[in-house]
Amino acid sequence: MTDPVTDTGLNKQAAQIISFLQEIKLSDIPPEVVTHARYLMLDLLGVAAAGRQTRTADIIIDYALSCVAAGHNSPSVPILFDGRLASTAGAALAGGMMIDAIDAHDGYKPTKGHVGCALLPSILAALAKTGQLEDMDGLLAALVAGYEVGSRCGVALHRTAADYHTSGAWMAVAVAGVVSRIYGLDAARCWHAMGIAEYHGPRSQMMRVIDYTTMLKDGSGWGAMAGVSAAEMAALG
């Protein structure tokens, strides 16, 4: 009997995705793409700084601190533009909602949504957990990989659902893959993480918050938390 954890069962396309996520380095990326990735990161941080001033950010940070804190003897990471500590998933949730609170971040028209607002806080949280936060080359490579996979997942997932659903659905998949890369998970666990995230990612109905405006918005924080949680679960087997 095969081991469901160690037996990848990957087809050629899946293996290519995992190989891309795990092996891409900053030196593999064209200079103009690296320059644009730096711009996107700076833009996202600027939007996060503005978003931190909102009531939405206050609420979600309070929630992360009280309900998504790290367990006993588990690593804690700082919440973006706050500094207080939560679990990796909690920090990703808070960061994603903080950025999404201000609609000034980048978008990708074919997906009718956003990549970076879930991706960057998840990467920062995972790097903080693993002690790699000062590795700027690794951060930028992970960011580029996440944008590439996230954008493609967005196009693919929109083809599987008739309703216009939130970015958190497909960003959960990319976040799971990129966080798995940062954690050093093998191909099988990385694929499991992405599968868990695809199933649990928030396919929220976007038109509901367009027709009746609320701060529920684009599901980015929930997608970040789902993706990080999926990688954590896969890491545990």
Short mmCIF file of C-alpha atoms in Angstrom, two decimals:
data_model
loop_
_atom_site.label_atom_id
_atom_site.label_comp_id
_atom_site.label_asym_id
_atom_site.label_seq_id
_atom_site.Cartn_x
_atom_site.Cartn_y
_atom_site.Cartn_z
CA MET A 1 0.00 0.00 0.00
CA THR A 2 1.33 3.44 -0.87
CA ASP A 3 1.90 6.05 1.80
CA PRO A 4 -0.48 8.98 1.09
CA VAL A 5 2.11 11.38 2.47
CA THR A 6 5.27 10.22 0.71
CA ASP A 7 3.74 8.97 -2.56
CA THR A 8 3.39 12.10 -4.69
CA GLY A 9 1.23 10.70 -7.48
CA LEU A 10 2.13 13.84 -9.43
CA ASN A 11 1.44 14.02 -13.13
CA LYS A 12 3.84 15.88 -15.40
CA GLN A 13 2.12 19.24 -15.10
CA ALA A 14 1.87 19.06 -11.32
CA ALA A 15 5.53 18.07 -11.08
CA GLN A 16 6.46 21.10 -13.21
CA ILE A 17 4.54 23.44 -10.89
CA ILE A 18 6.20 22.02 -7.79
CA SER A 19 9.63 22.09 -9.42
CA PHE A 20 9.14 25.74 -10.37
CA LEU A 21 8.03 26.67 -6.85
CA GLN A 22 10.85 24.81 -5.12
CA GLU A 23 13.78 25.54 -7.42
CA ILE A 24 13.42 29.08 -8.78
CA LYS A 25 16.14 31.44 -7.58
CA LEU A 26 16.49 35.18 -7.94
CA SER A 27 19.31 34.65 -10.46
CA ASP A 28 16.85 32.73 -12.69
CA ILE A 29 14.50 35.72 -12.93
CA PRO A 30 14.97 38.43 -15.59
CA PRO A 31 16.27 41.71 -14.10
CA GLU A 32 13.23 43.68 -15.25
CA VAL A 33 10.96 41.23 -13.42
CA VAL A 34 13.03 41.56 -10.23
CA THR A 35 12.78 45.36 -10.52
CA HIS A 36 9.00 45.12 -10.88
CA ALA A 37 8.79 42.71 -7.94
CA ARG A 38 10.61 45.27 -5.78
CA TYR A 39 8.12 47.90 -6.91
CA LEU A 40 5.17 45.63 -6.07
CA MET A 41 6.60 44.89 -2.63
CA LEU A 42 7.10 48.59 -1.91
CA ASP A 43 3.58 49.33 -3.14
CA LEU A 44 2.07 46.62 -0.93
CA LEU A 45 3.98 47.84 2.12
CA GLY A 46 2.77 51.38 1.47
CA VAL A 47 -0.84 50.20 1.23
CA ALA A 48 -0.36 48.12 4.39
CA ALA A 49 0.93 51.20 6.24
CA ALA A 50 -2.23 53.06 5.22
CA GLY A 51 -4.44 50.07 5.96
CA ARG A 52 -3.01 49.79 9.47
CA GLN A 53 -4.77 53.05 10.29
CA THR A 54 -8.22 51.59 9.62
CA ARG A 55 -10.76 50.20 12.05
CA THR A 56 -10.70 46.98 10.02
CA ALA A 57 -7.02 46.49 10.88
CA ASP A 58 -7.66 47.13 14.57
CA ILE A 59 -10.42 44.52 14.64
CA ILE A 60 -8.55 41.81 12.75
CA ILE A 61 -5.34 42.31 14.74
CA ASP A 62 -7.28 42.04 18.00
CA TYR A 63 -8.83 38.85 16.64
CA ALA A 64 -5.47 37.40 15.56
CA LEU A 65 -3.93 38.15 18.95
CA SER A 66 -6.77 36.63 20.94
CA CYS A 67 -7.92 33.75 18.72
CA VAL A 68 -5.09 32.88 16.29
CA ALA A 69 -2.13 33.16 18.62
CA ALA A 70 0.63 30.57 18.57
CA GLY A 71 0.30 27.65 20.94
CA HIS A 72 2.56 26.83 23.86
CA ASN A 73 6.18 26.43 22.71
CA SER A 74 5.16 27.26 19.11
CA PRO A 75 6.98 30.00 17.19
CA SER A 76 5.28 33.40 17.14
CA VAL A 77 5.80 36.01 14.42
CA PRO A 78 5.20 39.77 14.39
CA ILE A 79 2.09 41.18 12.75
CA LEU A 80 2.85 43.59 9.90
CA PHE A 81 3.08 47.23 11.04
CA ASP A 82 2.08 46.25 14.56
CA GLY A 83 4.88 44.15 16.05
CA ARG A 84 2.80 42.11 18.45
CA LEU A 85 3.05 38.36 18.03
CA ALA A 86 0.61 35.81 16.63
CA SER A 87 0.83 32.46 14.90
CA THR A 88 2.08 32.38 11.33
CA ALA A 89 -1.47 31.91 10.07
CA GLY A 90 -2.73 34.69 12.36
CA ALA A 91 -0.12 37.15 11.13
CA ALA A 92 -0.93 36.27 7.51
CA LEU A 93 -4.65 36.77 8.16
CA ALA A 94 -4.10 40.17 9.78
CA GLY A 95 -1.67 41.34 7.10
CA GLY A 96 -3.92 40.28 4.25
CA MET A 97 -6.94 42.09 5.66
CA MET A 98 -4.83 45.13 6.53
CA ILE A 99 -3.74 45.54 2.91
CA ASP A 100 -7.21 44.71 1.58
CA ALA A 101 -8.74 47.40 3.80
CA ILE A 102 -7.43 50.03 1.35
CA ASP A 103 -8.21 49.31 -2.31
CA ALA A 104 -4.93 50.65 -3.64
CA HIS A 105 -2.95 47.43 -4.20
CA ASP A 106 -2.10 45.78 -7.49
CA GLY A 107 -4.56 43.72 -9.52
CA TYR A 108 -4.48 41.28 -12.42
CA LYS A 109 -7.30 41.83 -14.91
CA PRO A 110 -7.66 38.23 -16.20
CA THR A 111 -8.50 37.13 -12.64
CA LYS A 112 -10.50 40.22 -11.71
CA GLY A 113 -8.59 40.21 -8.44
CA HIS A 114 -5.38 40.59 -6.49
CA VAL A 115 -2.31 38.47 -5.77
CA GLY A 116 0.02 40.42 -3.52
CA CYS A 117 -2.27 41.32 -0.62
CA ALA A 118 -2.45 37.67 0.53
CA LEU A 119 0.99 36.70 -0.71
CA LEU A 120 3.33 39.25 0.87
CA PRO A 121 2.15 38.98 4.51
CA SER A 122 2.20 35.18 4.22
CA ILE A 123 5.76 35.19 2.91
CA LEU A 124 6.89 37.60 5.62
CA ALA A 125 5.26 35.49 8.34
CA ALA A 126 6.81 32.26 7.04
CA LEU A 127 10.26 33.85 6.70
CA ALA A 128 9.99 35.21 10.24
CA LYS A 129 9.05 31.78 11.58
CA THR A 130 12.03 30.14 9.89
CA GLY A 131 14.54 32.89 10.72
CA GLN A 132 15.01 33.91 7.08
CA LEU A 133 13.50 37.39 7.22
CA GLU A 134 16.76 39.08 6.26
CA ASP A 135 17.13 36.96 3.09
CA MET A 136 15.96 39.58 0.58
CA ASP A 137 16.87 37.42 -2.42
CA GLY A 138 14.76 34.58 -1.05
CA LEU A 139 11.89 36.96 -0.31
CA LEU A 140 11.86 38.38 -3.82
CA ALA A 141 12.15 34.94 -5.45
CA ALA A 142 9.24 33.69 -3.36
CA LEU A 143 7.22 36.78 -4.26
CA VAL A 144 7.79 36.29 -8.00
CA ALA A 145 6.96 32.59 -7.74
CA GLY A 146 3.78 33.41 -5.86
CA TYR A 147 2.67 36.01 -8.38
CA GLU A 148 3.26 33.57 -11.25
CA VAL A 149 1.44 30.63 -9.68
CA GLY A 150 -1.26 32.77 -8.09
CA SER A 151 -2.14 34.52 -11.35
CA ARG A 152 -2.39 31.22 -13.20
CA CYS A 153 -4.46 29.65 -10.41
CA GLY A 154 -6.82 32.59 -10.57
CA VAL A 155 -7.47 32.08 -14.28
CA ALA A 156 -7.90 28.33 -13.77
CA LEU A 157 -10.27 28.60 -10.79
CA HIS A 158 -12.47 31.18 -12.50
CA ARG A 159 -13.01 28.62 -15.27
CA THR A 160 -14.36 26.10 -12.75
CA ALA A 161 -17.04 28.34 -11.20
CA ALA A 162 -19.78 30.35 -12.86
CA ASP A 163 -19.93 32.98 -10.12
CA TYR A 164 -17.36 35.72 -9.63
CA HIS A 165 -15.52 34.64 -6.49
CA THR A 166 -12.88 36.28 -4.36
CA SER A 167 -9.12 36.32 -4.78
CA GLY A 168 -8.66 34.46 -1.50
CA ALA A 169 -9.79 31.26 -3.25
CA TRP A 170 -6.91 31.06 -5.65
CA MET A 171 -4.37 32.93 -3.57
CA ALA A 172 -4.72 30.29 -0.88
CA VAL A 173 -3.24 27.79 -3.35
CA ALA A 174 -0.28 29.99 -4.26
CA VAL A 175 0.36 30.88 -0.62
CA ALA A 176 0.39 27.20 0.31
CA GLY A 177 2.94 26.47 -2.40
CA VAL A 178 5.22 29.39 -1.57
CA VAL A 179 5.09 28.80 2.19
CA SER A 180 5.88 25.12 1.54
CA ARG A 181 8.94 26.31 -0.38
CA ILE A 182 10.04 28.49 2.54
CA TYR A 183 9.51 25.61 4.97
CA GLY A 184 11.54 23.28 2.77
CA LEU A 185 8.74 20.74 2.30
CA ASP A 186 9.26 17.95 -0.20
CA ALA A 187 7.23 17.67 -3.40
CA ALA A 188 4.58 15.40 -1.89
CA ARG A 189 3.88 17.67 1.07
CA CYS A 190 3.94 20.78 -1.11
CA TRP A 191 1.33 19.22 -3.41
CA HIS A 192 -0.77 18.14 -0.44
CA ALA A 193 -0.58 21.69 0.95
CA MET A 194 -1.79 23.17 -2.33
CA GLY A 195 -4.60 20.62 -2.51
CA ILE A 196 -5.73 21.38 1.04
CA ALA A 197 -5.67 25.10 0.26
CA GLU A 198 -7.60 24.70 -3.00
CA TYR A 199 -10.35 22.83 -1.16
CA HIS A 200 -10.59 25.19 1.80
CA GLY A 201 -9.78 28.51 0.09
CA PRO A 202 -12.63 31.02 0.45
CA ARG A 203 -14.69 30.95 -2.75
CA SER A 204 -16.74 33.85 -1.45
CA GLN A 205 -19.27 35.41 -3.83
CA MET A 206 -17.70 38.71 -4.83
CA MET A 207 -20.82 40.28 -6.33
CA ARG A 208 -22.53 40.23 -2.93
CA VAL A 209 -20.07 42.78 -1.54
CA ILE A 210 -20.18 44.79 -4.76
CA ASP A 211 -23.98 44.98 -4.78
CA TYR A 212 -24.15 45.49 -1.02
CA THR A 213 -20.87 47.06 0.02
CA THR A 214 -19.20 45.77 3.19
CA MET A 215 -15.67 45.29 4.50
CA LEU A 216 -15.87 41.54 3.84
CA LYS A 217 -14.30 42.42 0.50
CA ASP A 218 -11.96 40.12 -1.42
CA GLY A 219 -11.29 37.26 0.97
CA SER A 220 -7.56 38.01 0.90
CA GLY A 221 -6.91 37.62 4.61
CA TRP A 222 -8.85 34.37 4.80
CA GLY A 223 -7.01 33.11 1.71
CA ALA A 224 -3.67 33.93 3.33
CA MET A 225 -4.65 32.12 6.51
CA ALA A 226 -5.99 29.11 4.58
CA GLY A 227 -2.81 28.85 2.54
CA VAL A 228 -0.46 29.13 5.50
CA SER A 229 -2.57 26.69 7.53
CA ALA A 230 -2.53 24.21 4.64
CA ALA A 231 1.29 24.31 4.53
CA GLU A 232 1.44 23.88 8.31
CA MET A 233 -0.87 20.85 8.10
CA ALA A 234 1.10 19.30 5.25
CA ALA A 235 4.32 19.83 7.20
CA LEU A 236 2.79 17.79 10.02
CA GLY A 237 1.91 15.00 7.62
#
